Amino acid sequence: VKEQVTTDAKGYAVISLKKKIQLWTPDEPKLYNVDLSVDGDSVNDRIGFRSIKVIGTKILLNGKPIFLRGVNIHEEIPQKRARASSDSDAHWLIDRAKELGCNFVRLVHYPHSEYEVKYAAEKGLLVWEEIPVYQGIEFTDPAVKGKAKLMLKELIKRDKNRCSVIFWSIANETRPSRERDETLVELAKEVKTLDPTRLVTAAFDDVARKGNEMQLKDTVMKYVDVIGVNEYMGWYVDWPTQPEQMKWVSDFNKPMIISDFGGESVYNNKTDTAVKASAWSEEYVANIYRNQIKIFGSIPFLQGVCPWVLADFRSPYRMQSTYQKGWNRKGLLSDHGE
């Protein structure tokens, strides 16, 4: 398709193109080349076309239900001990997720580089993008809401044409309070104003436990399209019962993604196998994952899972002297990419 238009005094022109197109999917990530030029200047891009929406507890991509097989990604290359800052770094991260069988990645807990978002579209990976509103944020500070809105506005403006992006996440692991609830509800509404075509989400960790029940009751969950839940049963907390006997109950008729789960181990550490968390063994964490898989089938509204995290990453708070040594060891890959 080739079209020539004339802009108005503000440089704006309306273009309407009618053409049968192939929709983008993880299995067939079809992208189209777009070239715009004026007076010898030009810009080039590659874009895809798809629809994303929620009906009841289902997530629909191009009108068909999809289950999101994901992984969390920090913008860091462990073996380089450096931030992922280049096109080749983005390829390393996204390629590793693709090798794991993912159709989905959660880019935590801040906006990642355009390299990652663009390459995810090329490789057929759906994307969750997030702003850094997490844990110890002081919601009583009036500046917080304005900063969060600005970050959302800038992120959405940058990536609104990336077909792989389906979620804008407004928060991660925030403690309920009046100020927190008011801020997040306002952010959820802001997302819908800026981009009504995508889904708004957040990762919650204040899930109520009653016996063998996990209960979704957070007020803010009412205002998101998809509920993210971070739970570390088998690591930070004990299993309330046998995994296969657990029940999940939701006050909301919405899809849920388990957005964080897992545990820490050191590569090739076989000591004490599946017995003790303090052994930091591969087998202990493998057993966590086996038990997690047992609960997946018992959650009727579960539409995705996203283990924490793709690779070990540096963290100054993780100073257990034998195994952590300044690293968060929850990676599916080691600090050397193993």
Coordinates of C-alpha atoms in Angstrom, one line a residue:
V1 CA 0.0 0.0 0.0
K2 CA 1.4 3.4 -1.0
E3 CA -0.4 6.6 -0.1
Q4 CA 0.5 10.3 -0.5
V5 CA -1.2 13.0 1.7
T6 CA -0.9 16.7 2.4
T7 CA -0.6 17.8 6.0
D8 CA -2.4 20.8 7.5
A9 CA -0.8 23.8 9.2
K10 CA 0.0 21.7 12.2
G11 CA 1.6 18.9 10.2
Y12 CA -1.3 16.5 10.7
A13 CA -2.9 14.3 8.0
V14 CA -5.6 11.6 8.2
I15 CA -4.8 8.4 6.4
S16 CA -7.3 5.6 5.9
L17 CA -6.0 2.3 4.5
K18 CA -8.2 -0.6 3.6
K19 CA -6.4 -3.8 3.2
K20 CA -6.8 -7.4 4.3
I21 CA -4.1 -8.0 6.9
Q22 CA -2.7 -11.0 8.7
L23 CA -3.1 -10.7 12.5
W24 CA -0.1 -11.0 14.8
T25 CA 0.0 -14.0 17.1
P26 CA 2.8 -15.6 19.2
D27 CA 2.9 -18.6 16.7
E28 CA 2.9 -16.3 13.7
P29 CA 4.2 -12.9 14.7
K30 CA 3.5 -11.1 11.4
L31 CA 4.9 -7.6 11.3
Y32 CA 4.5 -5.0 8.5
N33 CA 7.1 -2.5 7.3
V34 CA 6.0 1.1 7.6
D35 CA 7.9 3.9 5.9
L36 CA 7.0 7.6 6.3
S37 CA 8.9 10.2 4.4
V38 CA 8.7 14.0 3.8
D39 CA 11.0 16.3 2.0
G40 CA 13.9 13.8 2.1
D41 CA 13.4 12.9 5.8
S42 CA 12.1 9.5 6.7
V43 CA 11.2 7.2 9.6
N44 CA 10.8 3.4 9.4
D45 CA 9.1 1.0 11.7
R46 CA 7.6 -2.5 11.9
I47 CA 4.1 -2.9 13.3
G48 CA 1.6 -5.7 13.8
F49 CA -2.2 -5.9 14.2
R50 CA -4.1 -7.8 16.8
S51 CA -6.9 -7.4 19.3
I52 CA -6.8 -8.1 23.1
K53 CA -9.7 -8.1 25.5
V54 CA -11.2 -9.9 28.5
I55 CA -14.6 -11.6 28.6
G56 CA -15.4 -13.0 32.1
T57 CA -12.4 -15.0 33.3
K58 CA -10.9 -15.4 29.8
I59 CA -8.2 -13.4 28.0
L60 CA -8.9 -13.3 24.3
L61 CA -6.2 -12.6 21.7
N62 CA -7.8 -12.0 18.3
G63 CA -11.0 -13.3 19.7
K64 CA -9.6 -16.6 20.9
P65 CA -8.7 -17.7 24.5
I66 CA -5.0 -17.7 25.3
F67 CA -3.1 -19.0 28.3
L68 CA 0.0 -16.9 29.1
R69 CA 3.1 -19.0 29.7
G70 CA 5.5 -16.4 30.9
V71 CA 8.6 -15.4 32.8
N72 CA 9.6 -12.3 34.7
I73 CA 12.6 -10.4 33.2
H74 CA 14.9 -7.8 34.9
E75 CA 16.8 -5.6 32.5
E76 CA 20.1 -7.1 33.4
I77 CA 22.7 -9.4 31.9
P78 CA 23.9 -11.5 34.9
Q79 CA 27.2 -12.8 33.4
K80 CA 28.1 -9.2 32.4
R81 CA 27.1 -7.8 35.8
A82 CA 25.6 -4.9 34.0
R83 CA 22.3 -3.4 32.9
A84 CA 20.9 -4.6 29.6
S85 CA 21.5 -1.5 27.5
S86 CA 21.9 -2.6 23.9
D87 CA 20.1 -4.3 21.1
S88 CA 22.2 -7.5 21.5
D89 CA 21.5 -7.5 25.3
A90 CA 17.7 -7.4 24.5
H91 CA 18.2 -10.3 22.1
W92 CA 19.9 -12.3 24.8
L93 CA 17.0 -11.8 27.3
I94 CA 14.2 -12.3 24.9
D95 CA 15.8 -15.3 23.2
R96 CA 16.2 -17.0 26.6
A97 CA 12.5 -16.6 27.3
K98 CA 11.7 -17.9 23.9
E99 CA 13.9 -21.0 24.5
L100 CA 12.0 -21.7 27.7
G101 CA 8.8 -22.1 25.7
C102 CA 7.2 -18.7 26.7
N103 CA 4.6 -16.9 24.8
F104 CA 4.6 -14.0 27.3
V105 CA 7.1 -11.9 29.3
R106 CA 6.6 -9.5 32.2
L107 CA 9.1 -6.7 32.1
V108 CA 9.6 -5.7 35.7
H109 CA 9.5 -3.3 37.7
Y110 CA 10.1 -0.2 35.5
P111 CA 10.0 0.7 31.8
H112 CA 12.5 -1.4 29.9
S113 CA 14.4 -0.3 26.7
E114 CA 12.6 -0.1 23.4
Y115 CA 15.0 -2.8 22.2
E116 CA 13.3 -5.4 24.3
V117 CA 9.8 -4.4 23.5
K118 CA 10.4 -4.3 19.7
Y119 CA 12.3 -7.6 19.7
A120 CA 9.6 -9.3 21.7
A121 CA 7.2 -8.4 18.9
E122 CA 9.6 -10.0 16.4
K123 CA 9.8 -13.2 18.4
G124 CA 6.1 -13.6 19.2
L125 CA 6.2 -12.7 22.9
L126 CA 3.3 -10.9 24.5
V127 CA 4.4 -8.2 26.9
W128 CA 3.4 -6.9 30.4
E129 CA 4.9 -3.4 31.0
E130 CA 5.1 -1.8 34.4
I131 CA 5.9 1.5 36.2
P132 CA 8.0 1.5 39.4
V133 CA 5.1 1.9 41.9
Y134 CA 6.0 -0.9 44.3
Q135 CA 6.4 -2.0 48.0
G136 CA 7.5 1.0 50.1
I137 CA 6.0 3.8 48.0
E138 CA 4.8 6.6 50.2
F139 CA 1.3 7.2 48.9
T140 CA 0.6 10.0 51.4
D141 CA 3.1 12.1 49.5
P142 CA 1.1 14.2 47.0
A143 CA 3.9 14.1 44.5
V144 CA 3.7 10.3 44.1
K145 CA 0.4 10.4 42.1
G146 CA 1.7 13.0 39.7
K147 CA 5.0 11.1 39.1
A148 CA 3.2 7.9 38.5
K149 CA 0.8 9.5 36.0
L150 CA 3.7 11.0 34.2
M151 CA 5.5 7.7 33.9
L152 CA 2.4 6.0 32.6
K153 CA 1.9 8.8 30.0
E154 CA 5.5 8.5 28.8
L155 CA 5.4 4.7 28.7
I156 CA 2.1 4.5 26.8
K157 CA 3.1 7.3 24.4
R158 CA 6.4 5.4 23.6
D159 CA 4.9 1.9 23.1
K160 CA 1.3 2.4 22.1
N161 CA 2.0 1.0 18.6
R162 CA 3.8 -2.1 19.8
C163 CA 1.4 -5.0 19.1
S164 CA 3.1 -7.3 21.6
V165 CA 2.2 -5.1 24.5
I166 CA -1.1 -6.1 26.0
F167 CA -0.8 -5.0 29.7
W168 CA 0.0 -1.7 31.4
S169 CA 0.7 -2.5 35.0
I170 CA 0.2 0.2 37.6
A171 CA 1.8 -1.3 40.7
N172 CA 3.6 -4.3 42.3
E173 CA 3.2 -5.5 45.9
T174 CA 1.7 -2.4 47.5
R175 CA 0.1 -2.3 51.0
P176 CA -3.6 -1.5 51.1
S177 CA -4.4 1.9 52.6
R178 CA -6.9 4.7 51.8
E179 CA -4.2 6.7 50.0
R180 CA -2.8 3.7 48.2
D181 CA -6.3 2.6 47.0
E182 CA -7.3 6.1 45.8
T183 CA -4.0 6.4 43.9
L184 CA -4.1 3.1 42.2
V185 CA -7.8 3.4 41.2
E186 CA -7.0 6.8 39.7
L187 CA -4.0 5.3 37.8
A188 CA -6.2 2.5 36.5
K189 CA -8.7 5.0 35.2
E190 CA -5.8 7.1 33.7
V191 CA -4.6 4.0 31.7
K192 CA -8.1 3.6 30.2
T193 CA -8.1 7.3 29.2
L194 CA -4.7 7.1 27.6
D195 CA -5.2 3.7 25.9
P196 CA -8.6 2.0 26.0
T197 CA -7.4 -0.7 23.7
R198 CA -5.2 -2.6 26.2
L199 CA -5.6 -4.2 29.5
V200 CA -4.7 -2.7 32.9
T201 CA -3.3 -4.9 35.6
A202 CA -1.3 -4.9 38.8
A203 CA 0.6 -7.5 40.9
F204 CA -0.9 -8.0 44.4
D205 CA 0.5 -9.9 47.3
D206 CA -2.1 -9.2 50.0
V207 CA -4.1 -12.4 49.3
A208 CA -6.1 -13.5 52.3
R209 CA -5.6 -17.0 53.6
K210 CA -8.3 -18.9 55.4
G211 CA -7.6 -22.6 56.0
N212 CA -6.9 -24.1 52.6
E213 CA -8.5 -21.1 50.8
M214 CA -6.7 -18.3 49.0
Q215 CA -9.1 -15.4 48.8
L216 CA -8.9 -12.4 46.4
K217 CA -10.5 -9.5 48.1
D218 CA -8.3 -6.4 47.5
T219 CA -10.6 -3.4 46.7
V220 CA -8.3 -2.3 43.8
M221 CA -8.8 -5.6 42.0
K222 CA -12.2 -4.3 41.0
Y223 CA -10.6 -1.7 38.8
V224 CA -8.1 -3.8 36.8
D225 CA -8.9 -6.1 33.9
V226 CA -6.6 -8.9 34.9
I227 CA -5.5 -9.6 38.5
G228 CA -1.8 -10.4 39.1
V229 CA -1.0 -12.4 42.2
N230 CA 2.5 -12.8 43.7
E231 CA 2.7 -15.8 46.0
Y232 CA 5.8 -17.6 47.3
M233 CA 4.4 -20.7 48.9
G234 CA 7.2 -23.1 49.7
W235 CA 9.7 -20.2 50.1
Y236 CA 8.6 -17.2 52.1
V237 CA 5.5 -18.9 53.5
D238 CA 4.6 -22.5 54.1
W239 CA 2.0 -24.3 52.1
P240 CA -1.3 -23.9 54.0
T241 CA -2.2 -27.5 53.0
Q242 CA -1.3 -30.0 50.3
P243 CA -1.0 -28.1 47.1
E244 CA -3.7 -30.2 45.3
Q245 CA -6.1 -29.5 48.2
M246 CA -5.9 -25.7 48.0
K247 CA -8.9 -23.7 46.8
W248 CA -8.8 -20.2 45.2
V249 CA -11.8 -17.9 45.7
S250 CA -12.3 -14.6 44.0
D251 CA -14.7 -11.8 44.7
F252 CA -14.2 -10.7 41.0
N253 CA -15.3 -12.4 37.8
K254 CA -11.9 -11.7 36.2
P255 CA -8.8 -13.6 34.9
M256 CA -5.9 -14.1 37.2
I257 CA -2.2 -14.5 36.4
I258 CA 0.2 -15.8 39.1
S259 CA 2.7 -13.0 38.4
D260 CA 5.4 -14.1 40.9
F261 CA 6.3 -17.5 42.4
G262 CA 9.5 -19.6 42.9
G263 CA 12.4 -19.8 45.3
E264 CA 16.2 -19.4 45.6
S265 CA 18.9 -22.0 44.7
V266 CA 22.5 -22.0 43.6
Y267 CA 23.4 -23.5 40.3
N268 CA 24.5 -27.2 40.6
N269 CA 24.0 -27.2 44.4
K270 CA 22.6 -30.7 45.2
T271 CA 22.9 -30.7 49.0
D272 CA 20.0 -31.8 51.1
T273 CA 17.9 -32.0 47.9
A274 CA 14.2 -31.3 48.6
V275 CA 14.4 -31.1 52.4
K276 CA 15.3 -27.6 53.6
A277 CA 15.0 -24.2 52.1
S278 CA 18.2 -23.2 53.9
A279 CA 20.1 -25.7 51.7
W280 CA 19.6 -23.4 48.7
S281 CA 19.5 -26.6 46.5
E282 CA 18.3 -26.9 43.0
E283 CA 16.1 -29.8 44.0
Y284 CA 14.3 -27.8 46.7
V285 CA 13.3 -25.2 44.2
A286 CA 12.4 -27.8 41.6
N287 CA 10.0 -29.3 44.2
I288 CA 8.5 -25.8 44.7
Y289 CA 7.7 -25.7 41.0
R290 CA 6.3 -29.2 41.0
N291 CA 3.9 -28.2 43.8
Q292 CA 3.0 -25.0 42.1
I293 CA 2.0 -26.9 39.0
K294 CA -0.3 -29.0 41.1
I295 CA -2.3 -25.9 42.1
F296 CA -2.6 -24.5 38.5
G297 CA -5.3 -26.9 37.4
S298 CA -7.4 -26.2 40.5
I299 CA -7.9 -22.4 39.8
P300 CA -10.7 -22.0 37.3
F301 CA -10.0 -18.4 36.6
L302 CA -6.2 -18.8 36.1
Q303 CA -5.1 -17.6 32.7
G304 CA -1.3 -17.3 33.0
V305 CA 1.7 -18.0 35.1
C306 CA 5.0 -16.1 35.4
P307 CA 7.8 -17.5 37.6
W308 CA 10.3 -15.2 39.3
V309 CA 12.7 -14.7 37.6
L310 CA 14.5 -15.4 34.3
A311 CA 18.1 -15.1 35.6
D312 CA 19.9 -14.4 38.9
F313 CA 20.3 -10.7 39.4
R314 CA 22.4 -8.5 41.8
S315 CA 20.6 -7.3 44.9
P316 CA 22.5 -5.5 47.8
Y317 CA 19.8 -6.7 50.3
R318 CA 20.6 -10.4 49.5
M319 CA 23.7 -10.8 51.8
Q320 CA 23.4 -14.4 53.0
S321 CA 27.2 -15.0 53.0
T322 CA 27.3 -18.6 51.8
Y323 CA 24.9 -18.7 48.9
Q324 CA 23.5 -15.2 48.0
K325 CA 26.6 -13.0 48.2
G326 CA 24.7 -9.9 46.9
W327 CA 22.6 -11.9 44.4
N328 CA 18.9 -12.8 44.3
R329 CA 19.2 -16.5 43.4
K330 CA 15.6 -17.1 42.2
G331 CA 16.7 -17.2 38.5
L332 CA 15.8 -20.0 36.2
L333 CA 19.3 -19.2 34.8
S334 CA 22.3 -18.7 37.0
D335 CA 24.5 -15.6 37.3
H336 CA 26.5 -17.1 34.4
G337 CA 23.5 -17.8 32.2
E338 CA 23.6 -21.5 33.0

